[in-house]
Amino acid sequence: MLIITRISRVLSNFQNLVALFAGACIIVSLIGILSLPLAFEENQLYPKTRLDPTSGLYPYDRGGVPFGTTEVICQYPENSPYAGYVTTYLTPLSLFLAENTLYIGTTIVAHPGGIIDEILYNTRGADTVVETSILFTAFAIASYLYRREEE
Amino acid sequence: MNTTFILGLAILVIGVLSVAFVRPKTYVARLINLEIPAWGLLLVMLAYDEALALMTFVAVTAISTFVIVRLMEWRDASC
Amino acid sequence: MIIPEYSLGLLVAFAAMGVAFFAMMRETDGFHRLLLTDLIEVVSLAFIALIGTDLAEALILPGLVVGTSELIALSEIYRIKEGYTRPPDAGLQIEVMESAPGILAALLVVYGIVLSGFSGGVVAGLGVLFYLLCRGHDERFELIETASGYSWALWIVAFFIFMILPQYWFFAVMLSGSAILVKVMAKMSLIGTMRGGPNA
Amino acid sequence: MLGELLHILAAAIISWILFVAVDIFFKLPETGGVVGATAIARDIEAGGGDLAGGTMMGNIVCSPDASAGTLLAACGVYVAGIPGGLAAATLVFIGNRICHDPGYAGTTGAILATFVIYGFTLVGFAASDFIAGMVIAILTIQGLSHTHASRLLGRLWRVRE
Amino acid sequence: MPDIGGDPLFVLEFGDILHYYTPYTITLFLLALIFTGLAIASRPERQIDIAFGGDAYYAKETTVSEMRFRRFMAIACGLATLGAMGSGDLFNFTLFVSLVGIANIGIVAAVKNRHVLDAAYEYGIVAMVATLPLFGGAALVVATTGTLAIPALAAGGFAVPLVAKAFLALGVIGEGMAPFYAAKAEMFRAPGAPYVIMCSLSSLLIFLRVVEIVITI
Amino acid sequence: MIEYLVFAAAFGLLLLGLHRKVIARVQLRPGPPVWQEILHALKFSFKSTWVPKTASATLYVGVVLIGIGIWSAALFVVLAGESILILFAIYMLHKIVEHGFGLSSGSPYGKFGGVRSVISAASEIPLFVTIAAIYFFTDSLLLRDIVAYQAVHGPLLLIAPPAAIAMYIVILSKLPYGPFSIVESKELVSGYKTEHFGVWRAGISVIDGTKTFVLLFAFVAIFIGAMPFWAALVIMTIVLVSLSFVCAVTPMLSPFDSVTVQGIVTLLMVGYAAVLWWVMP
Amino acid sequence: MIALYVVAAIAVFAAVRAILERNTGRRFPHANVLNFAVAGSLVLLLDHPITLVAAAAYFVGSTLEANAIASTYAGGVKR
Amino acid sequence: MIFELQVVFGLIALLGALSAALIRDSYGKLIALGILVSGVLPFIVDRGYLDVAIAAALIAPISTIFVLMAVRRAEP
């Protein structure tokens, strides 16, 4: 009975909360180390293949015809009928950059149109919705607390 | 197995250890040490050609640093 | 013996996680804990980065923003909780603080706008933040926030265009790219203004 | 192999003379451009060096000066010939403005170096020799012995005065 | 499709991310919906406290702005819970859970009381570090199976490592930890029953959902 | 369908009355009559009813309706043989309802009752391990599949006794006057129920009755299997009496000790599930 | 190619010197040599006009960094 | 990149990381961090991500300046 009382005293103090959770995480990380090696599945969604260093879009060149189709390996292709269109679209600026330079593929792809935009906005758009909401909520908390002090 | 990957992992480990067991145990030292695993992770991302994530990561790390520094400034102003 | 790359990476990630949480367990000071949470964010990104596909990148970007936004909220809670209410005086007083911000901020903002999307928002936001930090500010806090709110709504609209009217994908991608740029940039730069002062 | 090494050494001497001359012409050893440069000079003097030379070294550290101009000009010539060198001069100029440097040593050095290096490429040197040479040159100033380098620079400075 | 909570009733498609509703999740969804409605509709109660050492009592008052903010956070929390109940994608689910965590912190942190803020900070730290097991778990699943969709994983043929499941469960426990630790009623000192209920409801619901997910995949 | 509901509520209240009677007899008191709880429910239905001035009115009324709603749903889930996961989800959500009862009124007693009910959320966690353990055997969580499995392999009570014990403890923690009933301990007057009176209190009685019926019926169905309805009622009564004996002879734990004990039970169950996972093919 | 080797060798030398030096003020010149060497090797690694911009950006950035550190080390501007 | 060069720059990065971890003085730490960055950048450039390298090279000093704001105040 004494042990139980002692445990509950530790548990009841929320100052120990972080330590308890950290302890649990350490145990799980040990389980993780013990469960190694884990096999890497080669058959991935949105794989990073076709890396062609001579392309102006390297490392994001995924081929395809603008306003046409590109093969994007996604989970439910039937749900996004226009998958791949975004990937191959280049704005005039990015088209200019792609034709004239090598080595700034990242900039070109980050500009609207590209595989990452495809994933973030189209096929996995709901992720982005939630993520911006998190930013919004967190910022609302911070600014509420900050403004309250100002008053 | 390429050099970038191994190097990144090594720096990540060094960085994590240095943040976890920081000497001298001051806020500033820990804050500076926090940059080390960030660069290690950057190398790991580089090894997998995740260029866009890498660039965003660098910028976000700087912003997080600023968030913490801002807190330290308020702290020093009030203490 | 050849060690598979992914398993090696996982070993390091798990070990790093264990070490980071060990430090967290031993730590009692609130601020040190905050710093350690930042470390843990890095380790969690390492887990995602090890996947190494395009999907991994698309997952890292939200992960990054989640980490930072939680850090912002938590740091503000910590400040209020500890009662640090006196605004800090002028920051670092060195020469480059007068010369560097203008040029660097301009470079970063222009580059960020070219990038657009998340990455652009963060890069441009960093530029604006750096500028505001060094030069002081008398902007309208609410105005920026309102702009950010509207751009968030625009992004939601873009999302539904993608889902409901996919044939207008082109409009949607442009809308979402710029809306996220504005939103993230505004939020990030607002941190720079949250340093006390007349109109913050 | 050996010829290239000799080329590098010759380039090192040329760029050494070039950038030291330009820097001293622009009075870098006179005063620290920023407080950081002064602090470095102070530390070098405390280690047995010369104050004027130390100030110049501090200025080299704190802002792109003629040495940086030479290096970037060499890089520019290496990648794109004369236009590259001039582009490098522009970049150095921007760098100077960022680093709160009131002078034009870096820009002048870069433009000068562009033509010098381009001239030497016509007689068999490669621009890459100048990159390596400039790194060697800066090594002799900043990297081997601060005491001796600062005394040497101080002596040169007094010659100009 | 997962059979554990019954056959799916309908499926909402957002590109690669499905939202599906089984009898189980729809029950949870409806409850979250009802309580979100309650949080919107009801005003906070006026808590009566007894002054110590006498028989006097007083009703606590809160400012309108605080109430409004907490209601906003409660609604955000409710929406996040609704999302998490239906989400058919692991990473999307973890994001919703993080949103629940941060909104919970918001509900608690708005109270102007040193003890409550202390507690909110501790919960906040846990909620933030819990993103490591959450995202880590999702990452492990996608690396070892090549997919994130719960229906696809439930269809079988994938060996999801045990540690990934443990990660997910641990992460959700961390994000939803706050209400269980209402130890000395830190969170409940201030009036605002509808919001505090939202807080513990969301934690319970995400926990219920992750149990289903962990058993299913 | 309504007749099932009425019957379940009435029978559950009868069981609760029996519970009080047995406890009283074990403790050598005469105790109230067995139908006392039903009488209570009827009496409260006709008393005057309003909403306290300090209360958050919508919530105050809303939780009563929600409580009745979820337990009716649970009853039909059990009767229709749907997924027991839904049942247990409702069971955990009952916490929120209790919490709502307590906090909505503004009374400090109610508040602490509600807070305690949230603290003791740990008591439900063994349930999930129970579910996992059952799932290892039956490969399905639909109640009808579980019953069918038992028709072939014999009752789960014998196949997986630790799971049965865990669920027994969970039911114990829900009964009044038991060692884990911290939400209703006497220093809190009536705990979360304190400020609900009149028709609202009658609603709470209905909730309690249905809850008791559903939990015991589910226990019988999950661990013993298919049988005639009257036999199920008899076994439920037997289980309840055994629970009453436990309640009668054990003291009430302090709030956090109760959480700790339940946590330890959870850990043991996790261990059991891990062993099963290791052993099962 | 030899140029690249020379530069890389100097880079390592400078890095080691910068780390081994005890006095903070005298660390900066060593780090400066490292900056020169790395900026040079960036261009030598990849022969492309944009590399020039990268090298210049790196050089200016690290110079700015050194400048800021040194100025703070000196105690900042007194006003 | 040639293997020897990888080793060289890797060595620089490792040295920078180790010394940043071990040096106790804040300024020394920051300088060591600069060394770490110099070791990392060639890897980025070698892969051909010049835009990323430019962005990283410009953001790194900003990050350092942020830290410096804290370092100055930490001094006695």
mmCIF file of C-alpha atoms in Angstrom, chain A residues 7-36 38-46 72-81 119 122-145 148-149 151, chain E residues 1 13-19 63 65-67 69 72-73 76 88-93 95-96 98-99 102-103 105-107 109-113 115 117-120 122-123 125-126 129-130 133 140 142-152 158 161-163 166-167 170-171 173-175 177-178 181 183-184 186:
data_model
loop_
_atom_site.group_PDB
_atom_site.id
_atom_site.type_symbol
_atom_site.label_atom_id
_atom_site.label_comp_id
_atom_site.label_asym_id
_atom_site.label_seq_id
_atom_site.Cartn_x
_atom_site.Cartn_y
_atom_site.Cartn_z
ATOM 1 C CA ILE A 7 3.587 6.332 -6.791
ATOM 2 C CA SER A 8 0.415 8.318 -6.622
ATOM 3 C CA ARG A 9 2.216 11.171 -4.966
ATOM 4 C CA VAL A 10 4.618 11.311 -7.892
ATOM 5 C CA LEU A 11 1.814 10.986 -10.391
ATOM 6 C CA SER A 12 -0.325 13.658 -8.852
ATOM 7 C CA ASN A 13 2.270 16.385 -9.245
ATOM 8 C CA PHE A 14 2.016 17.849 -12.694
ATOM 9 C CA GLN A 15 5.582 19.102 -12.446
ATOM 10 C CA ASN A 16 6.634 15.494 -12.959
ATOM 11 C CA LEU A 17 4.514 15.161 -16.033
ATOM 12 C CA VAL A 18 7.249 15.950 -18.517
ATOM 13 C CA ALA A 19 9.671 13.595 -16.837
ATOM 14 C CA LEU A 20 7.117 10.792 -16.898
ATOM 15 C CA PHE A 21 6.360 11.290 -20.546
ATOM 16 C CA ALA A 22 10.048 11.518 -21.369
ATOM 17 C CA GLY A 23 10.625 8.277 -19.513
ATOM 18 C CA ALA A 24 7.942 6.574 -21.552
ATOM 19 C CA CYS A 25 9.509 7.922 -24.734
ATOM 20 C CA ILE A 26 12.913 6.598 -23.729
ATOM 21 C CA ILE A 27 11.423 3.147 -23.214
ATOM 22 C CA VAL A 28 9.781 3.247 -26.618
ATOM 23 C CA SER A 29 12.971 4.426 -28.264
ATOM 24 C CA LEU A 30 14.732 1.458 -26.700
ATOM 25 C CA ILE A 31 12.053 -0.795 -28.165
ATOM 26 C CA GLY A 32 12.736 0.907 -31.468
ATOM 27 C CA ILE A 33 16.440 0.181 -31.284
ATOM 28 C CA LEU A 34 15.724 -3.417 -30.382
ATOM 29 C CA SER A 35 13.345 -3.823 -33.303
ATOM 30 C CA LEU A 36 16.029 -2.846 -35.801
ATOM 31 C CA LEU A 38 13.517 -2.451 -40.200
ATOM 32 C CA ALA A 39 13.200 -3.089 -43.871
ATOM 33 C CA PHE A 40 12.664 -0.086 -46.091
ATOM 34 C CA GLU A 41 9.796 -0.576 -48.501
ATOM 35 C CA GLU A 42 11.081 0.224 -51.951
ATOM 36 C CA ASN A 43 7.648 0.619 -53.461
ATOM 37 C CA GLN A 44 6.904 4.109 -52.166
ATOM 38 C CA LEU A 45 4.342 6.724 -53.017
ATOM 39 C CA TYR A 46 5.697 9.803 -54.772
ATOM 40 C CA VAL A 72 2.444 10.719 -60.280
ATOM 41 C CA ILE A 73 2.373 7.632 -58.126
ATOM 42 C CA CYS A 74 -0.275 8.572 -55.617
ATOM 43 C CA GLN A 75 -2.543 6.508 -53.448
ATOM 44 C CA TYR A 76 -5.866 7.217 -55.121
ATOM 45 C CA PRO A 77 -5.218 8.526 -58.629
ATOM 46 C CA GLU A 78 -8.928 8.448 -59.392
ATOM 47 C CA ASN A 79 -9.576 11.127 -56.770
ATOM 48 C CA SER A 80 -7.391 13.751 -58.353
ATOM 49 C CA PRO A 81 -8.048 13.583 -62.082
ATOM 50 C CA ILE A 119 1.499 17.057 -53.252
ATOM 51 C CA ASN A 122 -3.647 18.908 -54.638
ATOM 52 C CA THR A 123 -3.297 15.300 -53.630
ATOM 53 C CA ARG A 124 -2.550 15.935 -49.968
ATOM 54 C CA GLY A 125 -4.199 19.301 -49.665
ATOM 55 C CA ALA A 126 -5.972 18.460 -46.435
ATOM 56 C CA ASP A 127 -2.597 18.232 -44.698
ATOM 57 C CA THR A 128 -1.856 21.769 -45.672
ATOM 58 C CA VAL A 129 -5.229 22.973 -44.483
ATOM 59 C CA VAL A 130 -4.635 21.503 -41.060
ATOM 60 C CA GLU A 131 -1.088 22.699 -40.904
ATOM 61 C CA THR A 132 -1.970 26.303 -41.659
ATOM 62 C CA SER A 133 -4.719 26.024 -39.077
ATOM 63 C CA ILE A 134 -2.158 24.956 -36.518
ATOM 64 C CA LEU A 135 -0.064 27.981 -37.346
ATOM 65 C CA PHE A 136 -3.161 30.133 -37.095
ATOM 66 C CA THR A 137 -4.192 28.708 -33.726
ATOM 67 C CA ALA A 138 -0.734 28.907 -32.237
ATOM 68 C CA PHE A 139 -0.393 32.436 -33.381
ATOM 69 C CA ALA A 140 -3.791 33.326 -32.028
ATOM 70 C CA ILE A 141 -2.687 32.095 -28.612
ATOM 71 C CA ALA A 142 0.549 34.054 -28.740
ATOM 72 C CA SER A 143 -1.032 37.266 -29.914
ATOM 73 C CA TYR A 144 -3.903 37.003 -27.448
ATOM 74 C CA LEU A 145 -1.493 36.651 -24.554
ATOM 75 C CA ARG A 148 -3.670 41.138 -23.057
ATOM 76 C CA GLU A 149 -0.472 42.296 -21.456
ATOM 77 C CA GLU A 151 -3.940 46.471 -22.134
ATOM 78 C CA MET E 1 -11.632 -1.205 -45.439
ATOM 79 C CA GLU E 13 -12.349 12.232 -50.777
ATOM 80 C CA PHE E 14 -9.762 14.962 -50.558
ATOM 81 C CA GLY E 15 -7.311 13.843 -53.170
ATOM 82 C CA ASP E 16 -5.067 11.277 -51.588
ATOM 83 C CA ILE E 17 -6.557 11.764 -48.174
ATOM 84 C CA LEU E 18 -9.772 9.961 -47.519
ATOM 85 C CA HIS E 19 -12.135 10.697 -44.723
ATOM 86 C CA THR E 63 -13.742 39.170 -18.849
ATOM 87 C CA SER E 65 -12.454 38.859 -24.162
ATOM 88 C CA GLU E 66 -11.161 35.865 -22.255
ATOM 89 C CA MET E 67 -14.451 34.078 -22.666
ATOM 90 C CA PHE E 69 -10.965 33.604 -26.830
ATOM 91 C CA PHE E 72 -12.758 30.316 -30.152
ATOM 92 C CA MET E 73 -10.175 27.812 -28.980
ATOM 93 C CA ALA E 76 -11.036 25.112 -33.039
ATOM 94 C CA GLY E 88 -8.272 8.143 -43.130
ATOM 95 C CA ASP E 89 -4.654 9.106 -43.457
ATOM 96 C CA LEU E 90 -2.073 8.645 -40.769
ATOM 97 C CA PHE E 91 -0.148 11.843 -41.236
ATOM 98 C CA ASN E 92 -3.292 13.861 -41.596
ATOM 99 C CA PHE E 93 -4.513 12.292 -38.386
ATOM 100 C CA LEU E 95 -1.682 16.795 -37.743
ATOM 101 C CA PHE E 96 -5.236 16.945 -36.472
ATOM 102 C CA SER E 98 -1.381 18.240 -32.937
ATOM 103 C CA LEU E 99 -4.053 20.818 -33.587
ATOM 104 C CA ILE E 102 -2.321 23.159 -29.271
ATOM 105 C CA ALA E 103 -5.969 24.191 -28.968
ATOM 106 C CA ILE E 105 -3.155 24.471 -24.458
ATOM 107 C CA GLY E 106 -4.900 27.581 -25.701
ATOM 108 C CA ILE E 107 -8.015 26.847 -23.704
ATOM 109 C CA ALA E 109 -3.501 29.232 -21.174
ATOM 110 C CA ALA E 110 -6.081 31.967 -21.556
ATOM 111 C CA VAL E 111 -6.798 31.907 -17.859
ATOM 112 C CA LYS E 112 -5.082 34.680 -15.961
ATOM 113 C CA ASN E 113 -3.782 32.727 -13.053
ATOM 114 C CA HIS E 115 -1.040 28.203 -11.292
ATOM 115 C CA LEU E 117 -0.356 29.050 -16.568
ATOM 116 C CA ASP E 118 2.216 26.858 -14.855
ATOM 117 C CA ALA E 119 0.124 23.835 -15.637
ATOM 118 C CA ALA E 120 -0.527 25.022 -19.170
ATOM 119 C CA GLU E 122 3.917 21.871 -18.576
ATOM 120 C CA TYR E 123 1.143 20.478 -20.741
ATOM 121 C CA ILE E 125 5.872 21.055 -23.320
ATOM 122 C CA VAL E 126 4.400 17.573 -23.363
ATOM 123 C CA VAL E 129 7.450 16.860 -27.565
ATOM 124 C CA ALA E 130 4.640 14.463 -28.353
ATOM 125 C CA PRO E 133 6.390 10.113 -31.542
ATOM 126 C CA LEU E 140 7.991 4.772 -39.729
ATOM 127 C CA VAL E 142 5.288 5.130 -44.524
ATOM 128 C CA ALA E 143 8.888 3.988 -44.700
ATOM 129 C CA THR E 144 8.165 0.366 -43.918
ATOM 130 C CA THR E 145 4.942 -0.013 -45.862
ATOM 131 C CA GLY E 146 5.040 2.676 -48.501
ATOM 132 C CA THR E 147 1.612 4.048 -47.784
ATOM 133 C CA LEU E 148 -0.146 6.242 -45.273
ATOM 134 C CA ALA E 149 -3.765 5.501 -46.041
ATOM 135 C CA ILE E 150 -5.451 3.664 -43.206
ATOM 136 C CA PRO E 151 -7.879 1.792 -45.473
ATOM 137 C CA ALA E 152 -4.985 0.524 -47.554
ATOM 138 C CA PHE E 158 1.651 -4.807 -44.757
ATOM 139 C CA PRO E 161 6.324 -2.496 -37.067
ATOM 140 C CA LEU E 162 5.178 -2.611 -33.479
ATOM 141 C CA VAL E 163 7.300 0.366 -32.589
ATOM 142 C CA ALA E 166 3.680 2.360 -29.976
ATOM 143 C CA PHE E 167 4.848 5.723 -31.276
ATOM 144 C CA LEU E 170 2.355 7.439 -27.132
ATOM 145 C CA GLY E 171 2.072 10.572 -29.200
ATOM 146 C CA ILE E 173 -1.359 10.118 -25.095
ATOM 147 C CA GLY E 174 1.055 13.015 -24.938
ATOM 148 C CA GLU E 175 -1.135 15.395 -26.893
ATOM 149 C CA MET E 177 -2.437 14.358 -21.574
ATOM 150 C CA ALA E 178 -3.638 17.642 -20.174
ATOM 151 C CA TYR E 181 -3.695 15.559 -15.198
ATOM 152 C CA ALA E 183 -4.590 16.992 -10.713
ATOM 153 C CA LYS E 184 -5.282 19.871 -8.454
ATOM 154 C CA GLU E 186 -5.564 23.589 -12.271
#
